[in-house]
């Protein structure tokens, strides 16, 4: 982008701002901006130079102005305001989000686009910018921000990736028909990153809440989706993040007092119940297939249970996995007979445990933060959602 181009656009923009900018002028400016190859970010920089950004006066918007604007959007049904803990969040209804993205030509939201670009070579990113008259050099992070700020289509970036690399990428993501045409592959890859990051959490939300959002994927080791969503960078991180998310759920959703273990060879987590006589132990078993509790693996859990100091009784020793084999239930019953009287061995799928945590949190987070009663989980065998509904009704 040369100086004459910038000067021409700056002159037109300055004239438009002389008497504010109406809808017709905005459309004409957009056509001129696209014709001259000026990115949205550059447009804002020019407005800043003219003293018209971030507002017409060049000053920051006041809190009152922001609230008035949000209220206007709410009355039009374009934005929904909700309260989450001690802060407000603003949402766009699903039925409006897709048309708005199409109107604004946003093929991927920023988190999804950034995750896609992690798999693109720097030279390809530079070539995509050059194709849109943006001659930039710099770090990967800088080039990625330029692609996003300039609304460069992710499909335009992927068209510059070598065919063999694109097909290998599609196979790595386990996408169907990886031998399709290049355009079809590009559409599938973009769609994969779009749908894989729909649960991405916005700014201001803790890393633990992000892990909770992908709790089931962590349990089932869905590496492709976790990488696409930016949850993990290395496969080895899955197990630790699964454990961290579980501890967070027990503490922040079930309101139980978690404790740290010392040394090695112990369960993944431990929490005290209010009565101090019972203790919750849990162990996380992430797996790409169903988990089988066998006589051999039971020795590990038997050691965990018998190490718990009296008079606290493991009630239950909770094993969390994506799913369980049929034989696991019988083995859990057998293991119970070898443990201290009162110990229970509960098998619970990650999706079911997440459902329980969310149900309890929804009912008690804004009121009494009551800890989950130990009786709800105190059973040996597999805990299903239906079974937990009955136990919640009986013991709470």
CSV table of C-alpha atoms in Angstrom, one decimal:
chain,number,residue,atom,x,y,z
A,1,UNK,CA,0.0,0.0,0.0
A,2,UNK,CA,1.7,3.2,-1.2
A,3,UNK,CA,1.5,6.7,0.2
A,4,UNK,CA,-0.7,8.0,-2.7
A,5,UNK,CA,-3.3,5.4,-2.0
A,6,UNK,CA,-3.3,6.2,1.7
A,7,UNK,CA,-3.5,10.0,1.0
A,8,UNK,CA,-6.4,9.5,-1.4
A,9,UNK,CA,-8.4,7.4,1.1
A,10,UNK,CA,-7.6,9.8,3.9
A,11,UNK,CA,-8.9,12.8,1.9
A,12,UNK,CA,-12.2,11.0,1.1
A,13,UNK,CA,-12.6,9.8,4.7
A,14,UNK,CA,-11.9,13.3,6.1
A,15,UNK,CA,-14.6,14.7,3.8
A,16,UNK,CA,-17.1,12.1,4.9
A,17,UNK,CA,-16.4,12.9,8.6
A,18,UNK,CA,-17.1,16.6,8.1
A,19,UNK,CA,-20.8,16.1,8.7
A,20,UNK,CA,-20.7,12.7,10.5
A,21,UNK,CA,-21.0,9.5,8.4
A,22,UNK,CA,-24.4,8.3,7.2
A,23,UNK,CA,-25.3,4.8,6.0
A,24,UNK,CA,-24.8,5.7,2.3
A,25,UNK,CA,-21.4,7.2,2.9
A,26,UNK,CA,-20.4,4.2,4.9
A,27,UNK,CA,-21.3,1.8,2.0
A,28,UNK,CA,-19.4,4.0,-0.5
A,29,UNK,CA,-16.4,4.1,1.9
A,30,UNK,CA,-16.4,0.3,2.2
A,31,UNK,CA,-16.4,-0.1,-1.6
A,32,UNK,CA,-13.5,2.4,-1.9
A,33,UNK,CA,-11.6,0.7,0.9
A,34,UNK,CA,-11.9,-2.7,-0.7
A,35,UNK,CA,-11.0,-1.3,-4.1
A,36,UNK,CA,-7.8,0.3,-2.8
A,37,UNK,CA,-6.9,-2.7,-0.8
A,38,UNK,CA,-7.0,-1.0,2.6
A,39,UNK,CA,-7.5,-3.3,5.6
A,40,UNK,CA,-9.9,-2.6,8.4
A,41,UNK,CA,-7.1,-2.1,10.8
A,42,UNK,CA,-5.5,0.5,8.5
A,43,UNK,CA,-8.8,2.2,8.2
A,44,UNK,CA,-8.9,2.6,12.0
A,45,UNK,CA,-5.3,3.9,12.0
A,46,UNK,CA,-6.2,6.6,9.4
A,47,UNK,CA,-9.3,7.5,11.5
A,48,UNK,CA,-7.0,7.8,14.5
A,49,UNK,CA,-4.8,10.2,12.6
A,50,UNK,CA,-7.9,12.3,11.8
A,51,UNK,CA,-8.9,12.4,15.4
A,52,UNK,CA,-12.1,10.4,14.7
A,53,UNK,CA,-11.3,7.1,16.5
A,54,UNK,CA,-12.4,5.5,18.7
A,55,UNK,CA,-15.3,8.1,18.6
A,56,UNK,CA,-16.2,11.0,16.5
A,57,UNK,CA,-14.5,13.4,19.0
A,58,UNK,CA,-11.4,11.2,19.2
A,59,UNK,CA,-12.0,10.4,22.9
A,60,UNK,CA,-12.8,7.1,24.5
A,61,UNK,CA,-16.5,6.2,24.8
A,62,UNK,CA,-17.8,6.7,28.3
A,63,UNK,CA,-19.4,4.0,30.3
A,64,UNK,CA,-22.8,5.7,29.9
A,65,UNK,CA,-22.4,5.7,26.1
A,66,UNK,CA,-21.4,2.1,26.0
A,67,UNK,CA,-24.4,1.1,28.2
A,68,UNK,CA,-26.8,3.2,26.0
A,69,UNK,CA,-25.4,1.4,22.9
A,70,UNK,CA,-25.9,-2.0,24.4
A,71,UNK,CA,-29.4,-1.1,25.6
A,72,UNK,CA,-30.2,-0.1,22.0
A,73,UNK,CA,-29.0,-3.4,20.6
A,74,UNK,CA,-30.9,-5.3,23.3
A,75,UNK,CA,-34.2,-3.5,22.4
A,76,UNK,CA,-33.6,-4.5,18.8
A,77,UNK,CA,-33.1,-8.2,19.8
A,78,UNK,CA,-29.6,-8.3,18.5
A,79,UNK,CA,-27.8,-8.8,21.8
A,80,UNK,CA,-28.7,-10.7,25.0
A,81,UNK,CA,-27.2,-9.5,28.3
A,82,UNK,CA,-26.8,-12.1,31.1
A,83,UNK,CA,-25.2,-12.1,34.5
A,84,UNK,CA,-22.4,-14.6,35.2
A,85,UNK,CA,-21.2,-14.6,38.8
A,86,UNK,CA,-20.0,-11.0,39.4
A,87,UNK,CA,-19.9,-9.8,35.8
A,88,UNK,CA,-22.2,-9.3,32.7
A,89,UNK,CA,-21.7,-11.3,29.5
A,90,UNK,CA,-23.1,-10.3,26.1
A,91,UNK,CA,-24.3,-12.9,23.6
A,92,UNK,CA,-25.6,-12.9,20.1
A,93,UNK,CA,-28.5,-15.4,19.5
A,94,UNK,CA,-27.5,-18.3,17.3
A,95,UNK,CA,-30.1,-17.5,14.7
A,96,UNK,CA,-28.5,-14.1,14.2
A,97,UNK,CA,-24.8,-15.0,14.6
A,98,UNK,CA,-24.5,-16.8,11.3
A,99,UNK,CA,-26.1,-14.1,9.1
A,100,UNK,CA,-24.0,-11.4,11.0
A,101,UNK,CA,-20.8,-13.4,10.3
A,102,UNK,CA,-21.8,-13.7,6.6
A,103,UNK,CA,-22.5,-10.0,6.4
A,104,UNK,CA,-19.2,-9.1,8.1
A,105,UNK,CA,-17.4,-11.8,6.1
A,106,UNK,CA,-16.1,-13.5,9.2
A,107,UNK,CA,-15.6,-17.1,8.2
A,108,UNK,CA,-13.8,-18.0,11.5
A,109,UNK,CA,-13.9,-16.5,14.9
A,110,UNK,CA,-10.6,-15.2,16.1
A,111,UNK,CA,-9.7,-18.2,18.4
A,112,UNK,CA,-10.5,-20.6,15.6
A,113,UNK,CA,-8.6,-18.7,13.0
A,114,UNK,CA,-5.5,-18.4,15.3
A,115,UNK,CA,-5.6,-22.2,15.9
A,116,UNK,CA,-5.8,-22.9,12.2
A,117,UNK,CA,-2.9,-20.5,11.4
A,118,UNK,CA,-0.7,-22.5,13.9
A,119,UNK,CA,-0.5,-25.2,11.2
A,120,UNK,CA,0.4,-22.8,8.4
A,121,UNK,CA,3.9,-21.9,7.4
A,122,UNK,CA,5.1,-18.3,7.9
A,123,UNK,CA,6.0,-18.1,4.2
A,124,UNK,CA,2.4,-19.0,3.3
A,125,UNK,CA,1.0,-16.4,5.7
A,126,UNK,CA,3.3,-13.7,4.1
A,127,UNK,CA,2.2,-14.8,0.6
A,128,UNK,CA,-1.5,-14.4,1.6
A,129,UNK,CA,-0.9,-10.9,2.9
A,130,UNK,CA,1.1,-10.0,-0.2
A,131,UNK,CA,-1.8,-11.2,-2.3
A,132,UNK,CA,-4.0,-8.6,-0.6
A,133,UNK,CA,-1.4,-5.8,-1.1
A,134,UNK,CA,-0.1,-6.1,2.5
A,135,UNK,CA,3.6,-6.3,2.3
A,136,UNK,CA,4.6,-7.3,5.8
A,137,UNK,CA,7.3,-9.2,7.5
A,138,UNK,CA,7.6,-10.2,11.1
A,139,UNK,CA,6.9,-12.9,13.6
A,140,UNK,CA,4.2,-15.6,13.2
A,141,UNK,CA,2.1,-13.8,15.8
A,142,UNK,CA,2.3,-10.5,14.0
A,143,UNK,CA,1.4,-11.9,10.6
A,144,UNK,CA,-1.5,-13.9,12.1
A,145,UNK,CA,-2.9,-10.7,13.7
A,146,UNK,CA,-2.6,-8.9,10.3
A,147,UNK,CA,-4.5,-11.7,8.5
A,148,UNK,CA,-7.3,-11.5,11.1
A,149,UNK,CA,-7.4,-7.7,11.3
A,150,UNK,CA,-7.5,-7.4,7.5
A,151,UNK,CA,-10.4,-9.9,7.3
A,152,UNK,CA,-8.3,-12.1,4.9
A,153,UNK,CA,-10.3,-15.2,4.2
A,154,UNK,CA,-8.9,-18.4,5.8
A,155,UNK,CA,-9.8,-20.1,2.6
A,156,UNK,CA,-7.6,-17.7,0.7
A,157,UNK,CA,-4.7,-18.7,3.0
A,158,UNK,CA,-5.3,-22.4,2.6
A,159,UNK,CA,-5.4,-22.1,-1.2
A,160,UNK,CA,-1.7,-21.2,-1.0
A,161,UNK,CA,-0.8,-24.4,0.9
A,162,UNK,CA,0.7,-27.2,-1.2
A,163,UNK,CA,-1.8,-29.9,-2.2
A,164,UNK,CA,0.2,-32.7,-0.5
A,165,UNK,CA,0.4,-30.7,2.7
A,166,UNK,CA,-3.3,-30.0,2.7
A,167,UNK,CA,-4.2,-33.6,2.2
A,168,UNK,CA,-1.9,-34.7,5.0
A,169,UNK,CA,-3.5,-32.1,7.2
A,170,UNK,CA,-6.9,-33.4,6.4
A,171,UNK,CA,-5.9,-36.9,7.2
A,172,UNK,CA,-4.4,-35.8,10.5
A,173,UNK,CA,-7.8,-34.3,11.4
A,174,UNK,CA,-9.5,-37.6,10.4
A,175,UNK,CA,-11.6,-35.7,7.9
A,176,UNK,CA,-13.7,-37.8,5.5
A,177,UNK,CA,-12.8,-37.9,1.8
A,178,UNK,CA,-9.3,-36.5,2.2
A,179,UNK,CA,-8.7,-37.3,-1.5
A,180,UNK,CA,-11.4,-34.8,-2.6
A,181,UNK,CA,-10.7,-31.7,-4.6
A,182,UNK,CA,-8.6,-28.9,-3.0
A,183,UNK,CA,-11.6,-26.6,-2.7
A,184,UNK,CA,-13.6,-29.3,-0.9
A,185,UNK,CA,-10.8,-30.0,1.4
A,186,UNK,CA,-10.4,-26.4,2.3
A,187,UNK,CA,-14.1,-26.0,3.1
A,188,UNK,CA,-13.9,-29.1,5.4
A,189,UNK,CA,-10.8,-27.9,7.2
A,190,UNK,CA,-12.3,-24.4,7.8
A,191,UNK,CA,-15.6,-26.0,9.0
A,192,UNK,CA,-13.6,-28.3,11.3
A,193,UNK,CA,-11.9,-25.4,13.0
A,194,UNK,CA,-15.1,-23.4,13.2
A,195,UNK,CA,-17.1,-26.2,14.9
A,196,UNK,CA,-14.2,-27.3,17.1
A,197,UNK,CA,-13.9,-23.9,18.7
A,198,UNK,CA,-17.6,-23.2,19.2
A,199,UNK,CA,-17.0,-23.9,22.9
A,200,UNK,CA,-14.0,-21.6,23.2
A,201,UNK,CA,-14.4,-19.3,26.2
A,202,UNK,CA,-13.9,-15.6,25.9
A,203,UNK,CA,-11.6,-13.2,27.7
A,204,UNK,CA,-11.9,-12.9,31.5
A,205,UNK,CA,-12.7,-16.6,32.0
A,206,UNK,CA,-10.2,-18.7,33.8
A,207,UNK,CA,-8.1,-21.5,32.2
A,208,UNK,CA,-9.9,-24.0,34.4
A,209,UNK,CA,-13.3,-23.0,33.0
A,210,UNK,CA,-11.9,-23.5,29.5
A,211,UNK,CA,-10.9,-27.0,30.5
A,212,UNK,CA,-14.3,-27.7,31.9
A,213,UNK,CA,-15.7,-26.7,28.5
A,214,UNK,CA,-13.7,-29.5,26.9
A,215,UNK,CA,-14.0,-32.0,29.8
A,216,UNK,CA,-15.5,-34.8,27.7
A,217,UNK,CA,-13.0,-34.3,25.0
A,218,UNK,CA,-10.1,-34.5,27.5
A,219,UNK,CA,-11.6,-37.7,28.9
A,220,UNK,CA,-11.8,-39.3,25.5
A,221,UNK,CA,-8.5,-38.0,24.3
A,222,UNK,CA,-10.0,-36.2,21.3
A,223,UNK,CA,-6.6,-34.9,20.3
A,224,UNK,CA,-7.7,-33.4,17.0
A,225,UNK,CA,-10.5,-31.3,18.5
A,226,UNK,CA,-8.4,-30.3,21.5
A,227,UNK,CA,-5.6,-29.1,19.3
A,228,UNK,CA,-8.0,-27.3,16.9
A,229,UNK,CA,-9.6,-25.5,19.8
A,230,UNK,CA,-6.2,-24.5,21.3
A,231,UNK,CA,-6.8,-26.5,24.5
A,232,UNK,CA,-3.6,-28.5,24.1
A,233,UNK,CA,-0.3,-28.2,22.3
A,234,UNK,CA,1.0,-31.6,23.0
A,235,UNK,CA,-0.8,-34.9,23.4
A,236,UNK,CA,0.9,-35.5,26.7
A,237,UNK,CA,-1.0,-32.6,28.3
A,238,UNK,CA,-4.4,-34.4,28.1
A,239,UNK,CA,-4.1,-36.5,31.2
A,240,UNK,CA,-2.9,-33.6,33.4
A,241,UNK,CA,-5.5,-31.2,32.1
A,242,UNK,CA,-8.2,-33.9,32.7
A,243,UNK,CA,-7.0,-34.2,36.3
A,244,UNK,CA,-6.8,-30.4,36.8
A,245,UNK,CA,-10.4,-29.9,35.5
A,246,UNK,CA,-11.7,-32.7,37.8
A,247,UNK,CA,-10.2,-31.1,40.9
A,248,UNK,CA,-11.6,-27.7,39.8
A,249,UNK,CA,-15.1,-29.2,39.4
A,250,UNK,CA,-15.0,-30.9,42.8
A,251,UNK,CA,-13.9,-27.7,44.5
A,252,UNK,CA,-15.8,-25.0,42.6
A,253,UNK,CA,-18.9,-26.9,41.4
A,254,UNK,CA,-19.6,-29.4,44.2
A,255,UNK,CA,-18.2,-27.1,46.9
A,256,UNK,CA,-16.1,-29.7,48.6
A,257,UNK,CA,-12.8,-29.0,50.3
A,258,UNK,CA,-10.0,-30.5,48.2
A,259,UNK,CA,-6.7,-31.6,49.6
A,260,UNK,CA,-3.2,-32.0,48.1
A,261,UNK,CA,-1.4,-35.3,48.3
A,262,UNK,CA,2.2,-35.6,49.4
A,263,UNK,CA,4.6,-38.1,47.8
A,264,UNK,CA,3.7,-40.4,45.0
A,265,UNK,CA,1.5,-43.4,44.3
A,266,UNK,CA,-1.8,-42.0,45.3
A,267,UNK,CA,-5.2,-41.2,43.8
A,268,UNK,CA,-5.5,-38.1,41.5
A,269,UNK,CA,-7.6,-36.2,44.0
A,270,UNK,CA,-9.1,-36.2,47.5
A,271,UNK,CA,-11.8,-34.0,49.2
A,272,UNK,CA,-13.2,-34.0,52.7
A,273,UNK,CA,-16.9,-34.1,53.4
A,274,UNK,CA,-18.3,-31.8,56.0
A,275,UNK,CA,-18.9,-34.7,58.5
A,276,UNK,CA,-15.1,-35.4,58.5
A,277,UNK,CA,-15.7,-39.1,58.7
A,278,UNK,CA,-15.9,-39.7,55.0
A,279,UNK,CA,-13.6,-38.8,52.2
A,280,UNK,CA,-14.0,-38.6,48.4
A,281,UNK,CA,-11.2,-40.1,46.4
A,282,UNK,CA,-11.0,-40.0,42.6
A,283,UNK,CA,-8.9,-41.2,39.8
A,284,UNK,CA,-9.1,-40.0,36.2
A,285,UNK,CA,-8.7,-42.5,33.3
A,286,UNK,CA,-8.6,-40.8,30.0
A,287,UNK,CA,-8.9,-43.2,27.1
A,288,UNK,CA,-9.6,-43.2,23.4
A,289,UNK,CA,-11.8,-46.3,23.9
A,290,UNK,CA,-13.8,-47.7,26.9
A,291,UNK,CA,-11.9,-48.2,30.1
A,292,UNK,CA,-11.8,-51.7,31.6
A,293,UNK,CA,-11.4,-52.1,35.4
A,294,UNK,CA,-9.5,-55.4,35.7
A,295,UNK,CA,-8.2,-57.4,38.7
A,296,UNK,CA,-4.7,-56.1,37.9
A,297,UNK,CA,-5.8,-52.4,37.8
A,298,UNK,CA,-7.9,-53.0,40.9
A,299,UNK,CA,-4.7,-53.5,43.0
A,300,UNK,CA,-3.8,-49.8,42.3
A,301,UNK,CA,-7.2,-48.6,43.6
A,302,UNK,CA,-7.1,-51.0,46.6
A,303,UNK,CA,-3.8,-49.4,47.6
A,304,UNK,CA,-5.3,-45.9,47.3
A,305,UNK,CA,-8.3,-46.8,49.5
A,306,UNK,CA,-6.4,-48.6,52.2
A,307,UNK,CA,-3.9,-45.8,52.5
A,308,UNK,CA,-6.6,-43.4,53.6
A,309,UNK,CA,-6.1,-42.8,57.3
A,310,UNK,CA,-8.8,-43.9,59.8
A,311,UNK,CA,-11.5,-42.9,60.7
A,312,UNK,CA,-12.1,-41.4,57.2
A,313,UNK,CA,-13.7,-43.9,54.8
A,314,UNK,CA,-13.3,-43.6,51.1
A,315,UNK,CA,-16.9,-43.1,50.1
A,316,UNK,CA,-16.6,-43.4,47.3
A,317,UNK,CA,-13.4,-44.1,45.4
A,318,UNK,CA,-14.6,-42.6,42.2
A,319,UNK,CA,-13.2,-43.7,38.9
A,320,UNK,CA,-13.9,-41.3,36.0
A,321,UNK,CA,-13.5,-42.4,32.4
A,322,UNK,CA,-15.2,-41.7,29.0
A,323,UNK,CA,-17.0,-45.1,29.2
A,324,UNK,CA,-16.6,-48.5,30.9
A,325,UNK,CA,-16.6,-52.1,29.8
A,326,UNK,CA,-19.4,-54.4,31.0
A,327,UNK,CA,-16.9,-56.4,33.1
A,328,UNK,CA,-15.9,-53.2,35.0
A,329,UNK,CA,-19.1,-53.2,37.1
A,330,UNK,CA,-18.5,-56.7,38.5
A,331,UNK,CA,-14.9,-55.9,39.2
A,332,UNK,CA,-15.9,-52.8,41.1
A,333,UNK,CA,-18.2,-54.9,43.3
A,334,UNK,CA,-15.4,-57.4,43.9
A,335,UNK,CA,-13.0,-54.6,44.8
A,336,UNK,CA,-15.4,-53.2,47.3
A,337,UNK,CA,-15.3,-56.4,49.3
A,338,UNK,CA,-11.5,-56.1,49.7
A,339,UNK,CA,-11.6,-52.5,51.1
A,340,UNK,CA,-12.5,-51.1,54.5
A,341,UNK,CA,-16.1,-51.6,55.4
A,342,UNK,CA,-18.1,-48.6,54.1
A,343,UNK,CA,-15.9,-48.0,51.1
A,344,UNK,CA,-17.7,-47.7,47.8
A,345,UNK,CA,-16.2,-48.0,44.3
A,346,UNK,CA,-18.2,-45.7,42.0
A,347,UNK,CA,-17.7,-45.8,38.2
A,348,UNK,CA,-18.8,-42.6,36.5
A,349,UNK,CA,-18.5,-41.5,32.9
A,350,UNK,CA,-17.0,-38.0,32.3
A,351,UNK,CA,-20.1,-36.7,30.6
A,352,UNK,CA,-22.2,-37.9,33.6
A,353,UNK,CA,-19.9,-36.4,36.2
A,354,UNK,CA,-19.9,-33.1,34.3
A,355,UNK,CA,-23.7,-33.1,34.2
A,356,UNK,CA,-23.8,-33.7,38.0
A,357,UNK,CA,-21.4,-30.9,38.7
A,358,UNK,CA,-23.3,-28.4,36.5
A,359,UNK,CA,-26.7,-29.4,38.1
A,360,UNK,CA,-25.4,-28.9,41.6
A,361,UNK,CA,-23.6,-25.7,40.7
A,362,UNK,CA,-26.7,-24.2,39.1
A,363,UNK,CA,-28.8,-24.9,42.2
A,364,UNK,CA,-26.4,-23.7,44.8
A,365,UNK,CA,-23.7,-21.3,43.4
A,366,UNK,CA,-25.7,-18.2,43.9
A,367,UNK,CA,-27.2,-19.2,47.3
A,368,UNK,CA,-25.7,-21.3,50.0
A,369,UNK,CA,-22.8,-23.1,48.2
A,370,UNK,CA,-23.8,-26.2,49.9
A,371,UNK,CA,-21.3,-29.1,49.6
A,372,UNK,CA,-22.7,-32.2,47.7
A,373,UNK,CA,-23.8,-34.8,50.3
A,374,UNK,CA,-21.6,-37.8,50.4
A,375,UNK,CA,-24.6,-40.1,50.1
A,376,UNK,CA,-25.2,-39.0,46.5
A,377,UNK,CA,-22.0,-40.7,45.2
A,378,UNK,CA,-21.8,-43.5,47.9
A,379,UNK,CA,-22.6,-46.6,45.8
A,380,UNK,CA,-20.5,-49.3,44.1
A,381,UNK,CA,-21.0,-49.9,40.4
A,382,UNK,CA,-21.8,-47.5,37.5
A,383,UNK,CA,-23.5,-44.2,38.3
A,384,UNK,CA,-25.8,-43.2,35.5
A,385,UNK,CA,-27.5,-39.8,35.1
A,386,UNK,CA,-30.9,-41.4,35.8
A,387,UNK,CA,-29.5,-43.0,39.0
A,388,UNK,CA,-28.0,-39.7,40.1
A,389,UNK,CA,-31.3,-37.9,39.6
A,390,UNK,CA,-32.9,-40.4,42.1
A,391,UNK,CA,-30.1,-40.1,44.5
A,392,UNK,CA,-30.2,-36.3,44.4
A,393,UNK,CA,-33.9,-36.4,45.2
A,394,UNK,CA,-33.4,-38.8,48.0
A,395,UNK,CA,-30.4,-37.3,49.8
A,396,UNK,CA,-30.8,-33.5,49.1
